[in-house]
CSV table of N, CA, C and O in Angstrom, one decimal:
chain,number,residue,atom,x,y,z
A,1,UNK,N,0.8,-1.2,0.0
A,1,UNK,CA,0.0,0.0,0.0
A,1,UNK,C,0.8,1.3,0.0
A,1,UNK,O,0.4,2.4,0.2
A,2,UNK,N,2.1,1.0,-0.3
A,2,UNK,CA,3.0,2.3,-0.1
A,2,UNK,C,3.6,2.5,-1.6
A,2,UNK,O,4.1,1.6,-2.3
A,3,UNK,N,3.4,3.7,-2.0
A,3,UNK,CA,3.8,4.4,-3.4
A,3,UNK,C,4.7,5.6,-3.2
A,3,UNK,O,4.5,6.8,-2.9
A,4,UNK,N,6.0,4.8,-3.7
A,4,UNK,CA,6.8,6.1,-3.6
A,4,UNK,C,7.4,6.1,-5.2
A,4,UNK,O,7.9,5.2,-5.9
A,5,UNK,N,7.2,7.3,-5.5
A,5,UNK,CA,7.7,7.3,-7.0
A,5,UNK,C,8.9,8.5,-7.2
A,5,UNK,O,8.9,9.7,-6.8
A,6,UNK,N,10.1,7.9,-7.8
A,6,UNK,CA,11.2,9.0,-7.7
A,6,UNK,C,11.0,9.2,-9.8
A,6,UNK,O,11.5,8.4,-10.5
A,7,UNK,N,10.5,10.2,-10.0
A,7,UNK,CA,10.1,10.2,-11.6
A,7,UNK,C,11.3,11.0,-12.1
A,7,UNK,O,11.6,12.1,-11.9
A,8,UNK,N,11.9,9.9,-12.8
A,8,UNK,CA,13.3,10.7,-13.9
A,8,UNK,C,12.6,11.4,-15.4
A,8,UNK,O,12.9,12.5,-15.8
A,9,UNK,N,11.7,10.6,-15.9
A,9,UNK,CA,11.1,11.3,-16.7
A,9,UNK,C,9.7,11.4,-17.1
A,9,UNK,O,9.0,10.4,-17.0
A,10,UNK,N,9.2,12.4,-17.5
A,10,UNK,CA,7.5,12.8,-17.8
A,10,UNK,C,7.5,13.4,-19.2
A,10,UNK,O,8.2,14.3,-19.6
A,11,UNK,N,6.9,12.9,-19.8
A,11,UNK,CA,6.8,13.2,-21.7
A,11,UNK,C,8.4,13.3,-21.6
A,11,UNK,O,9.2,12.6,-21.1
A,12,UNK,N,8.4,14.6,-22.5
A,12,UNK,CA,9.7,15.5,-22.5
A,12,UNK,C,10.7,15.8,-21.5
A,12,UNK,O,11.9,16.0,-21.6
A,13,UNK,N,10.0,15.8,-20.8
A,13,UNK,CA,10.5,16.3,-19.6
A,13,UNK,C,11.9,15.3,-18.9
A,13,UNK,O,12.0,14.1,-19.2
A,14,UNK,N,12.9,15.9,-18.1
A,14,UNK,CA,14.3,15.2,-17.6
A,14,UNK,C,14.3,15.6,-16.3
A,14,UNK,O,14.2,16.8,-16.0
A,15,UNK,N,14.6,14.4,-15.1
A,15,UNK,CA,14.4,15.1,-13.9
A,15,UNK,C,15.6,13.7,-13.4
A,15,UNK,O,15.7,12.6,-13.8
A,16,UNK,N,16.5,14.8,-12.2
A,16,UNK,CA,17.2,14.1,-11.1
A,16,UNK,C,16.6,13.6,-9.5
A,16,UNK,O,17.4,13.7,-8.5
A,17,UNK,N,15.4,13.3,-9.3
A,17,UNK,CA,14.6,12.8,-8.2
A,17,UNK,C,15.5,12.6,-7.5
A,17,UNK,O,16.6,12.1,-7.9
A,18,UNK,N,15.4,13.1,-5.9
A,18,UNK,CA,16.3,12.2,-5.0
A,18,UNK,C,15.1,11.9,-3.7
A,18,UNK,O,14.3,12.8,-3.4
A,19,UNK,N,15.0,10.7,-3.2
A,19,UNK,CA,14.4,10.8,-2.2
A,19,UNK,C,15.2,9.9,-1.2
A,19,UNK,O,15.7,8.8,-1.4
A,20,UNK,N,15.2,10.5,0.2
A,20,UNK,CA,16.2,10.0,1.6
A,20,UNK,C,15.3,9.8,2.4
A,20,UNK,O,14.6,10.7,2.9
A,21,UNK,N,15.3,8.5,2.7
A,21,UNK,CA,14.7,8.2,4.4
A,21,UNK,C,15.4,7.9,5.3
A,21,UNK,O,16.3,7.1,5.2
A,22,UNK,N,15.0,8.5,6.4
A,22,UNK,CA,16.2,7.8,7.3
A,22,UNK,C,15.8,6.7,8.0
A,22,UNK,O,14.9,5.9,7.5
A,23,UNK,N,16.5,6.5,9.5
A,23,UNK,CA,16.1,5.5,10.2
A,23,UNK,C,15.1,5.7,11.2
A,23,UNK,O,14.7,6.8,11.7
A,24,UNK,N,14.8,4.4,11.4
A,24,UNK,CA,13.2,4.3,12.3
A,24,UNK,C,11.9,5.1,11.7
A,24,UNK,O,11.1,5.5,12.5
A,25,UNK,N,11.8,5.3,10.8
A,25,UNK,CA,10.9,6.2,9.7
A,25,UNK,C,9.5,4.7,10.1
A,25,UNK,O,9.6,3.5,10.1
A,26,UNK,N,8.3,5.5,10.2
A,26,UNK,CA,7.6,4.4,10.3
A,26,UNK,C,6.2,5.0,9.5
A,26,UNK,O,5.6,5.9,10.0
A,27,UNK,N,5.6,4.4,8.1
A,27,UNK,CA,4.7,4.7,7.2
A,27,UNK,C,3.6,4.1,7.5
A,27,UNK,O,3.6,2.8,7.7
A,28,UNK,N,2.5,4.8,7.6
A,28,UNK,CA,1.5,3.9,7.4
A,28,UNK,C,0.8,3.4,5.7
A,28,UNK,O,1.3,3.7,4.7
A,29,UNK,N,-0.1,2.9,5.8
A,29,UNK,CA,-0.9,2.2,4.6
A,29,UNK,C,-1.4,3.2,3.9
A,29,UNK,O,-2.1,4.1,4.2
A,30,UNK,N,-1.1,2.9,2.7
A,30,UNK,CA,-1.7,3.9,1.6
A,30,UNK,C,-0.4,5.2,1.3
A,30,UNK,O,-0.4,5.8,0.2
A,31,UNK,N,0.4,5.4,2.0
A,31,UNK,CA,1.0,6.8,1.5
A,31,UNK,C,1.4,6.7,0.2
A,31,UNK,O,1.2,5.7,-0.5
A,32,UNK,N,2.0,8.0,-0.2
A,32,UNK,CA,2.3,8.1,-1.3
A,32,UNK,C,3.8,9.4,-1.6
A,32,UNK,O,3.5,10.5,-2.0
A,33,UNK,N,4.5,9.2,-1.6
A,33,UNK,CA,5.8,10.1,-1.6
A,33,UNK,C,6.4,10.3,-3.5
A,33,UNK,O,6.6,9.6,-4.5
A,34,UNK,N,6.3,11.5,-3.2
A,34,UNK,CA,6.6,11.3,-5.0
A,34,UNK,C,7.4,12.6,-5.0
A,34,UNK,O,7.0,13.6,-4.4
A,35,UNK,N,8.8,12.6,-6.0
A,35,UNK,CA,9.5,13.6,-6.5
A,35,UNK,C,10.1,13.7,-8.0
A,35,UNK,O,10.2,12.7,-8.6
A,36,UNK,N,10.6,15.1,-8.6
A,36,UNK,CA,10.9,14.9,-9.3
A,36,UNK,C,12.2,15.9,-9.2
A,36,UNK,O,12.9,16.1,-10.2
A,37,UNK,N,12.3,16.3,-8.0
A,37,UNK,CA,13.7,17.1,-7.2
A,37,UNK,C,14.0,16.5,-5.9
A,37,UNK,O,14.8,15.6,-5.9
A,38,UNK,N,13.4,16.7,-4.7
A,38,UNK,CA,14.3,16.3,-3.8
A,38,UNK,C,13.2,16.3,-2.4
A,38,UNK,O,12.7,17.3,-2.0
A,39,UNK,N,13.1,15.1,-1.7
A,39,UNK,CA,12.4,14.9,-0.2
A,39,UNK,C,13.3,14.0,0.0
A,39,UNK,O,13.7,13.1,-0.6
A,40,UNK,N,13.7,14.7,1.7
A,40,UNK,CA,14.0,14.1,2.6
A,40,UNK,C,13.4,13.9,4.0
A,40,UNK,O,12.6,14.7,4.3
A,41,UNK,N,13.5,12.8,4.8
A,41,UNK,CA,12.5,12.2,5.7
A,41,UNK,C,13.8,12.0,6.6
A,41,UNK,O,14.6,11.2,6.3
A,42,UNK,N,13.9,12.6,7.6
A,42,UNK,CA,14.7,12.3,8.8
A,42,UNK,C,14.8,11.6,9.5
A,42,UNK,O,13.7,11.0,9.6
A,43,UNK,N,15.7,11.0,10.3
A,43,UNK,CA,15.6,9.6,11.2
A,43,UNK,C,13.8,9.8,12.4
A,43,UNK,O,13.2,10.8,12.7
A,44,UNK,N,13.5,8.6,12.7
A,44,UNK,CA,12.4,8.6,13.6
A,44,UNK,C,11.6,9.8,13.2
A,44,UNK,O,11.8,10.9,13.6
A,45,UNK,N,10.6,9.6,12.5
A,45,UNK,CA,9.8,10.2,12.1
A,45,UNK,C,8.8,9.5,11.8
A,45,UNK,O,8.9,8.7,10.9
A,46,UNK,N,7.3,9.5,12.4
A,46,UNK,CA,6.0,8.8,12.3
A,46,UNK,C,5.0,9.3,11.5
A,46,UNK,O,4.3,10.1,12.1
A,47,UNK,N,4.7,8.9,10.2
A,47,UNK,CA,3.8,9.3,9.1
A,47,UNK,C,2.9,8.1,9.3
A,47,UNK,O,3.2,6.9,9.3
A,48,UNK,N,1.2,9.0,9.3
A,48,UNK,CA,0.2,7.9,9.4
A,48,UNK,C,-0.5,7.5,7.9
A,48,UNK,O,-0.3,7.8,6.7
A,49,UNK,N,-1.1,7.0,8.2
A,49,UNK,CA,-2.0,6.7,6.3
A,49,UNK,C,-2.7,7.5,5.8
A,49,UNK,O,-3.4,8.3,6.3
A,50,UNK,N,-2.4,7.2,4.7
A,50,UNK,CA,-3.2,8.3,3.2
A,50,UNK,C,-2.3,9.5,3.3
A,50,UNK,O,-2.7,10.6,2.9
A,51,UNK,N,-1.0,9.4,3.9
A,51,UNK,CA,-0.4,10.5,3.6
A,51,UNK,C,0.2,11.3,2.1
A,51,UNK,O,1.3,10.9,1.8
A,52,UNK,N,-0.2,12.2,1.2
A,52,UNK,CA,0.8,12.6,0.4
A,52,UNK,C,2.1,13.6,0.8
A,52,UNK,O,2.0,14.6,1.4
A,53,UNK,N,3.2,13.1,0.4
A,53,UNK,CA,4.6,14.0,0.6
A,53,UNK,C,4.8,14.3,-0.9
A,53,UNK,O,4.9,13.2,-1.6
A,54,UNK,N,4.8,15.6,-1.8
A,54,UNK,CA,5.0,15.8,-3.1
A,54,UNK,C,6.1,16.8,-2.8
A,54,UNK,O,6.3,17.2,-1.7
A,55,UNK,N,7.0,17.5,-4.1
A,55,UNK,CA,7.7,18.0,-4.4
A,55,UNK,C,7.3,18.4,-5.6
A,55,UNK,O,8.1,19.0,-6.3
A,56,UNK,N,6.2,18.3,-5.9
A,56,UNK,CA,5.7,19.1,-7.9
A,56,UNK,C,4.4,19.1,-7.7
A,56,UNK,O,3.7,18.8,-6.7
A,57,UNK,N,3.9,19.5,-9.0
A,57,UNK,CA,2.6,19.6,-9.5
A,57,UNK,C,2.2,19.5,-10.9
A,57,UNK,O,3.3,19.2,-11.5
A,58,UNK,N,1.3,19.6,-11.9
A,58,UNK,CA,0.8,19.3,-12.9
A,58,UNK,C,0.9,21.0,-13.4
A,58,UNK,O,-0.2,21.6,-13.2
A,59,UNK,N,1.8,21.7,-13.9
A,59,UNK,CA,1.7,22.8,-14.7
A,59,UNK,C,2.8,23.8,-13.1
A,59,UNK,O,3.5,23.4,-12.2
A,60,UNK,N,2.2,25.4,-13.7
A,60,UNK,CA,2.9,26.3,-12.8
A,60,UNK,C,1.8,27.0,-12.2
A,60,UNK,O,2.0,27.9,-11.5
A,61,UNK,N,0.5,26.5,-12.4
A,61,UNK,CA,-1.0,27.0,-11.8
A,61,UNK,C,-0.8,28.6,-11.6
A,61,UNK,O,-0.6,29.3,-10.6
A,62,UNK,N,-1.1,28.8,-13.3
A,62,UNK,CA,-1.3,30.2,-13.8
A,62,UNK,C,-2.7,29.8,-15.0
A,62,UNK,O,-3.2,28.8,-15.5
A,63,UNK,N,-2.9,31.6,-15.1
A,63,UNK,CA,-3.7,31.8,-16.0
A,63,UNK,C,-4.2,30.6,-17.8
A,63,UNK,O,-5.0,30.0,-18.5
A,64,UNK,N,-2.9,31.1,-17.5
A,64,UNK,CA,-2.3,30.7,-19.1
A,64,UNK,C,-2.8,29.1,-19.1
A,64,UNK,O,-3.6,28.6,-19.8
A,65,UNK,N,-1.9,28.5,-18.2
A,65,UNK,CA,-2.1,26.9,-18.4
A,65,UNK,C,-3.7,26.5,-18.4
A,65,UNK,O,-3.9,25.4,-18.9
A,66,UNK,N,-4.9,27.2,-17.8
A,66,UNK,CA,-6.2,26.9,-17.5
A,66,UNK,C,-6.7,26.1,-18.9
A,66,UNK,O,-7.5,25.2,-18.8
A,67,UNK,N,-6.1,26.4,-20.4
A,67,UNK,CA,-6.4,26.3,-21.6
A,67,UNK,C,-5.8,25.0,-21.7
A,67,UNK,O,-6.3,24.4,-22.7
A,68,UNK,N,-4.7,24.1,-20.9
A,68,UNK,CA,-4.1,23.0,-21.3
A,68,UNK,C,-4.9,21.8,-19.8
A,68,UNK,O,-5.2,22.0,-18.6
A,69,UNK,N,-5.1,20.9,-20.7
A,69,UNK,CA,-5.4,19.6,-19.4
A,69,UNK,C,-4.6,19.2,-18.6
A,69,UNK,O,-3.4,18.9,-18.8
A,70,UNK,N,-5.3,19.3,-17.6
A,70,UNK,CA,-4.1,18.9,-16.2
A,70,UNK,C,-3.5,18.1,-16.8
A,70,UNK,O,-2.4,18.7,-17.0
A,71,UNK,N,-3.3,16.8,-17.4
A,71,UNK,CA,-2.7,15.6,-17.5
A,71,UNK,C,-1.5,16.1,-18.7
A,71,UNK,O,-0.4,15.4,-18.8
A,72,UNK,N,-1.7,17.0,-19.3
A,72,UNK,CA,-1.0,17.9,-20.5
A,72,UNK,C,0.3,18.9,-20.1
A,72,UNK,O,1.3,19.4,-20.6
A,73,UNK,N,-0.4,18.8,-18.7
A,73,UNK,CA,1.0,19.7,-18.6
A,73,UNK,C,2.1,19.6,-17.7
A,73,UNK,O,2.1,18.8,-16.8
A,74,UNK,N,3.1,20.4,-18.0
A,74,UNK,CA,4.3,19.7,-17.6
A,74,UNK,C,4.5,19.5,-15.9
A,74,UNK,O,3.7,20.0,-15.0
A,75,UNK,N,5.3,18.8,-15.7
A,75,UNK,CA,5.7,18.8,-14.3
A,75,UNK,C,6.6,19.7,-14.0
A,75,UNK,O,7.5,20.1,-14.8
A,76,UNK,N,6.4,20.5,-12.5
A,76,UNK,CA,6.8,21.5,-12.0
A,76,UNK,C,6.9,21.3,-10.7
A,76,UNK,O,6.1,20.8,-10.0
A,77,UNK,N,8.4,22.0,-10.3
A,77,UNK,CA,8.9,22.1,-8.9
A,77,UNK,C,9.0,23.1,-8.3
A,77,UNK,O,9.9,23.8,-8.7
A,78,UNK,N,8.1,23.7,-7.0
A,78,UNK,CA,8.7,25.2,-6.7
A,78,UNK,C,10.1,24.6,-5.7
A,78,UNK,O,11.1,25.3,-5.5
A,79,UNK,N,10.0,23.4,-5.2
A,79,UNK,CA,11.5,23.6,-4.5
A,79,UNK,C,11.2,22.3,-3.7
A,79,UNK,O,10.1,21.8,-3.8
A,80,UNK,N,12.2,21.7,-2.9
A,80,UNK,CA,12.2,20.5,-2.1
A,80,UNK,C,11.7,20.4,-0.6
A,80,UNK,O,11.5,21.2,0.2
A,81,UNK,N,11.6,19.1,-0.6
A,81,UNK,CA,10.7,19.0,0.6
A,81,UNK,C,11.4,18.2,2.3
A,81,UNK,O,11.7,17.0,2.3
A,82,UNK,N,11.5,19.0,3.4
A,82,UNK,CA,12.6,18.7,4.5
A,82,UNK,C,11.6,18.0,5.4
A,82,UNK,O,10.4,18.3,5.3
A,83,UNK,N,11.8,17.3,6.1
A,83,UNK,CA,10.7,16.9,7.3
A,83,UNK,C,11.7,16.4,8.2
A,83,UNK,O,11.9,15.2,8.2
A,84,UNK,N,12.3,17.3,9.2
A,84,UNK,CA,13.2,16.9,10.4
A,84,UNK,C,12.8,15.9,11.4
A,84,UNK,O,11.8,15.2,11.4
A,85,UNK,N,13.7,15.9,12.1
A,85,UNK,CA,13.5,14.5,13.5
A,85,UNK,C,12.4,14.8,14.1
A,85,UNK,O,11.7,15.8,14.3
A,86,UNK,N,12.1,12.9,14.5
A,86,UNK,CA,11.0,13.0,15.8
A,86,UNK,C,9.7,13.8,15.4
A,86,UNK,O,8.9,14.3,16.2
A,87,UNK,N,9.6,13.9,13.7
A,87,UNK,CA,8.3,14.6,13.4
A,87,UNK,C,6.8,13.2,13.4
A,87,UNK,O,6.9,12.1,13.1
A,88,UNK,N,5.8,13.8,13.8
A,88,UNK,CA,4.5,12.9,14.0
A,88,UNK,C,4.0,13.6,12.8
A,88,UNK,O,4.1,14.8,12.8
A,89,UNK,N,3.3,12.8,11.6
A,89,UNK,CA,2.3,13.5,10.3
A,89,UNK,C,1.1,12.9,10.6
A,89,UNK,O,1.3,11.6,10.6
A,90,UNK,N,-0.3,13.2,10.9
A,90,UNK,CA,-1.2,12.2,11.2
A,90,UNK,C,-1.8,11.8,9.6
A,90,UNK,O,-1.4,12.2,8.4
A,91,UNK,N,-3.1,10.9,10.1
A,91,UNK,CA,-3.5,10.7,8.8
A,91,UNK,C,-4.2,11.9,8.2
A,91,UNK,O,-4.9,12.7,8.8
A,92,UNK,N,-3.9,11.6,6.4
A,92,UNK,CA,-5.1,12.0,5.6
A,92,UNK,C,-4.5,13.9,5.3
A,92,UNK,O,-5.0,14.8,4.7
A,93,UNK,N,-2.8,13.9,6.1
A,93,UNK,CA,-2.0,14.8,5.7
A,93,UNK,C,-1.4,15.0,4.6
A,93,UNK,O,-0.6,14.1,4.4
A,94,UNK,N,-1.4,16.3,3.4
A,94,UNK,CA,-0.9,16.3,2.5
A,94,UNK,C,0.4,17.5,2.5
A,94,UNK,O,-0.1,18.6,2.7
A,95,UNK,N,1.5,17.5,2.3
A,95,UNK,CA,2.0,18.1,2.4
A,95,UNK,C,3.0,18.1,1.2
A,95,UNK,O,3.7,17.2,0.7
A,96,UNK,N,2.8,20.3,0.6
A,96,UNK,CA,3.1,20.6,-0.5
A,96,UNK,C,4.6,20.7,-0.6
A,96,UNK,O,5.4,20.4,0.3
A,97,UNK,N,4.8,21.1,-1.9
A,97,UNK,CA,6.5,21.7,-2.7
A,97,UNK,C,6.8,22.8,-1.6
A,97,UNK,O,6.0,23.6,-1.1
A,98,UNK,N,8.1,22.8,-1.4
A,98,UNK,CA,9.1,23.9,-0.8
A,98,UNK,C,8.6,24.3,0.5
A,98,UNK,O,8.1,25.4,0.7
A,99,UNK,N,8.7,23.1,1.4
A,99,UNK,CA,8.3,22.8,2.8
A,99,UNK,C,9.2,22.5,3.5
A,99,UNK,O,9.9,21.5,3.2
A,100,UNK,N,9.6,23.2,4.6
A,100,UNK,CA,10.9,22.2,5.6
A,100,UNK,C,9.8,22.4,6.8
A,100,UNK,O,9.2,23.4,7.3
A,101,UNK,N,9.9,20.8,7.1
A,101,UNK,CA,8.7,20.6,8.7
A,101,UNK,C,10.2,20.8,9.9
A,101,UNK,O,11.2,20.3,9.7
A,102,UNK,N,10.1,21.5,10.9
A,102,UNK,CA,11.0,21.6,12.1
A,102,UNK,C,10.9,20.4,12.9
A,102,UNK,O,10.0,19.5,12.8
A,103,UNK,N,12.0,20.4,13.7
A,103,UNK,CA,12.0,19.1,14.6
A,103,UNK,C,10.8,19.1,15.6
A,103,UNK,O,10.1,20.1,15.8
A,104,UNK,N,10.5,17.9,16.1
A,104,UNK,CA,9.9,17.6,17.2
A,104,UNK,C,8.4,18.4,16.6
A,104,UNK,O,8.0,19.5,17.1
A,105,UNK,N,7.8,17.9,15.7
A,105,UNK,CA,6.5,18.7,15.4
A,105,UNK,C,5.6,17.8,15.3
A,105,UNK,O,5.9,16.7,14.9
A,106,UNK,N,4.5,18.2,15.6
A,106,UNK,CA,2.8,17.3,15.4
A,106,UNK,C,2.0,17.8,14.0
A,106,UNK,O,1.8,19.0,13.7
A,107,UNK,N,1.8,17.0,13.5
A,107,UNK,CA,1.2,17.8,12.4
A,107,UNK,C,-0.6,16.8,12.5
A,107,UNK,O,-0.5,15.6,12.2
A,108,UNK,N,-1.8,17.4,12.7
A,108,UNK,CA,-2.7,17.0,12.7
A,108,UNK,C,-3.5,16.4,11.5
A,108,UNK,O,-3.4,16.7,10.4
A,109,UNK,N,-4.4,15.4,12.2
A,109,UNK,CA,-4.8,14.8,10.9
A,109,UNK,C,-5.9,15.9,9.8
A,109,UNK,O,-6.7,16.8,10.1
A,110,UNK,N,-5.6,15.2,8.4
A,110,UNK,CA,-6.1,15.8,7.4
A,110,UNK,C,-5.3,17.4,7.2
A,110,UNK,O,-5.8,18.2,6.3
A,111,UNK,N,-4.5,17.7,7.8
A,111,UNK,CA,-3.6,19.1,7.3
A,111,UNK,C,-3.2,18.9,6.4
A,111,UNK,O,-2.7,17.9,5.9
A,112,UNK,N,-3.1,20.8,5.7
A,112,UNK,CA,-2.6,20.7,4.0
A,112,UNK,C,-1.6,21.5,4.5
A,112,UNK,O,-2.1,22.4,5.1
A,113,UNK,N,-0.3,21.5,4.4
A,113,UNK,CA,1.4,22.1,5.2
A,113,UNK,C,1.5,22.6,3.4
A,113,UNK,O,1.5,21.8,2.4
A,114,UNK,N,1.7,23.9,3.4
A,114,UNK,CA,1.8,24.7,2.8
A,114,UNK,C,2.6,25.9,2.8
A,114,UNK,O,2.5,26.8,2.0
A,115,UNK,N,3.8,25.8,4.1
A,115,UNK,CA,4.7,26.8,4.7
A,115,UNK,C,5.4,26.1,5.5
A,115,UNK,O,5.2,25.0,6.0
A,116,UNK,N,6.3,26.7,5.6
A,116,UNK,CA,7.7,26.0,6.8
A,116,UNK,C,6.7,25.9,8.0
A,116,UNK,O,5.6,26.5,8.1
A,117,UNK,N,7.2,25.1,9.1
A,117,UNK,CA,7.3,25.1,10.1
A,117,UNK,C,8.1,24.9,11.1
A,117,UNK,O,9.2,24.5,10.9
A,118,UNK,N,7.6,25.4,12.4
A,118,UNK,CA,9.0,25.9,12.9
A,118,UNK,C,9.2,24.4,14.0
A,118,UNK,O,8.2,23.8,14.2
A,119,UNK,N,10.4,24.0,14.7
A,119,UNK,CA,10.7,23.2,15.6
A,119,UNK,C,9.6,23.4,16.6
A,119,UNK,O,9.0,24.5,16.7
A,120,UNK,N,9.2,22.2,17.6
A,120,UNK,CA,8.7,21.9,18.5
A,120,UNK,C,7.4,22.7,18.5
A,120,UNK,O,7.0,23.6,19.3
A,121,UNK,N,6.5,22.2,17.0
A,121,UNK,CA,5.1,23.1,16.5
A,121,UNK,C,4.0,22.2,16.8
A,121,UNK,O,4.4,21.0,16.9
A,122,UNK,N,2.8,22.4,16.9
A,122,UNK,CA,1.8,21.6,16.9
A,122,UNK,C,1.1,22.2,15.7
A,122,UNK,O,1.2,23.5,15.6
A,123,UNK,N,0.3,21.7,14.5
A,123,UNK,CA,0.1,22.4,13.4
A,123,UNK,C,-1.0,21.7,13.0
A,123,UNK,O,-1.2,20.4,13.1
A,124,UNK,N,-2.1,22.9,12.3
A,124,UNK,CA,-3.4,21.6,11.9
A,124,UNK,C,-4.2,22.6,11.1
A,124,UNK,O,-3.9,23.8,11.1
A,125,UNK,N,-5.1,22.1,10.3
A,125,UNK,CA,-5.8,23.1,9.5
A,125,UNK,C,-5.4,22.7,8.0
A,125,UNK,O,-4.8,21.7,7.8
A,126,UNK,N,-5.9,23.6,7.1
A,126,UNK,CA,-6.3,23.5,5.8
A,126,UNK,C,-5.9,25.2,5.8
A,126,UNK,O,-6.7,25.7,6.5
A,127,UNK,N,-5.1,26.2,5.3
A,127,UNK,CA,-3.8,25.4,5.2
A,127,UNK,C,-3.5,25.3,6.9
A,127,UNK,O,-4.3,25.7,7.7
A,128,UNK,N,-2.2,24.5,7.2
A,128,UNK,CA,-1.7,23.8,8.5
A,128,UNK,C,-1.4,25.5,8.7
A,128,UNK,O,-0.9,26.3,7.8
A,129,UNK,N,-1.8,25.7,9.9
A,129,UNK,CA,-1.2,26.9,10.9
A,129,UNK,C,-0.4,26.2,12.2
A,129,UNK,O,-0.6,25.1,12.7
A,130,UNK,N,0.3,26.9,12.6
A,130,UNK,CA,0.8,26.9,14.4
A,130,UNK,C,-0.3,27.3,15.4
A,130,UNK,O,-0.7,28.4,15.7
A,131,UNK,N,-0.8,25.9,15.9
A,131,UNK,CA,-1.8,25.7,17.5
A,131,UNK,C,-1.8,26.1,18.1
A,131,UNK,O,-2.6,25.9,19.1
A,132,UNK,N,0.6,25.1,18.5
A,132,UNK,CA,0.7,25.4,20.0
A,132,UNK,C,2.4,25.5,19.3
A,132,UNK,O,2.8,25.1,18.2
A,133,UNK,N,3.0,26.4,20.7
A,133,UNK,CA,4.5,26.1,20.8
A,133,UNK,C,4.5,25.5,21.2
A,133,UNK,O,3.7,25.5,22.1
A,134,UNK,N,5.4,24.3,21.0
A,134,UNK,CA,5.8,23.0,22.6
A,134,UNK,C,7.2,23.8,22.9
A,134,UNK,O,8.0,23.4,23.8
């Protein structure tokens, strides 16, 4: 039930994927991790199910592309994706391109992480805000 895809190429398209997990990383069922630049997953870090971890998207989600089908258009990276130590992701979390999660953080279920976060955060929402400081 786990899909991780490191995509070197799409149509035309040429890409160096890197993806790092470290140790004690524990996934649940269903995730899905996918790049076409760069995620890293830090030692001890607990990700629950249906999680996505991405690094791209389908176009540059502008005007212009509205005229082309999602499936049409190219793959695009705003930047890579960090998720430090001792991070908890609950389920049904999606978390976007050009993200670094801080250490020791909670991230609640069904949050869309759309911005850094900072060390020892509690974070939840659509997009994920800061709860609590721990």
């Amino acid at each position: 039930g786990l899909r991780i895809d490191a995509i070197a190429r799409y149509k035309q398209q040429r890409f160096q994927p890197e993806i790092k997990i470290g140790s004690n990383v524990s996934l649940g069922h269903h995730c899905h991790i996918g790049a076409i630049h760069k995620i890293v997953i830090s030692n001890d870090v607990l990700i629950g199910s249906n999680v996505l971890i991405t690094d791209h998207q389908h176009g540059k989600i502008t005007s212009e592309e509205l005229n082309i089908k999602a499936v049409q258009r190219e793959l695009h990276s705003n930047g890579p994706v960090y998720i430090n130590e001792n991070t908890w992701i609950g389920d049904n979390v999606v978390i976007m391109p050009n993200v670094t999660i801080g250490k020791n953080v909670i991230i609640g279920a069904n949050a869309v992480v759309t911005k850094d976060i900072p060390d020892n955060a509690v974070v939840g929402g659509i997009p994920a805000t800061v709860i609590k400081q721990l």
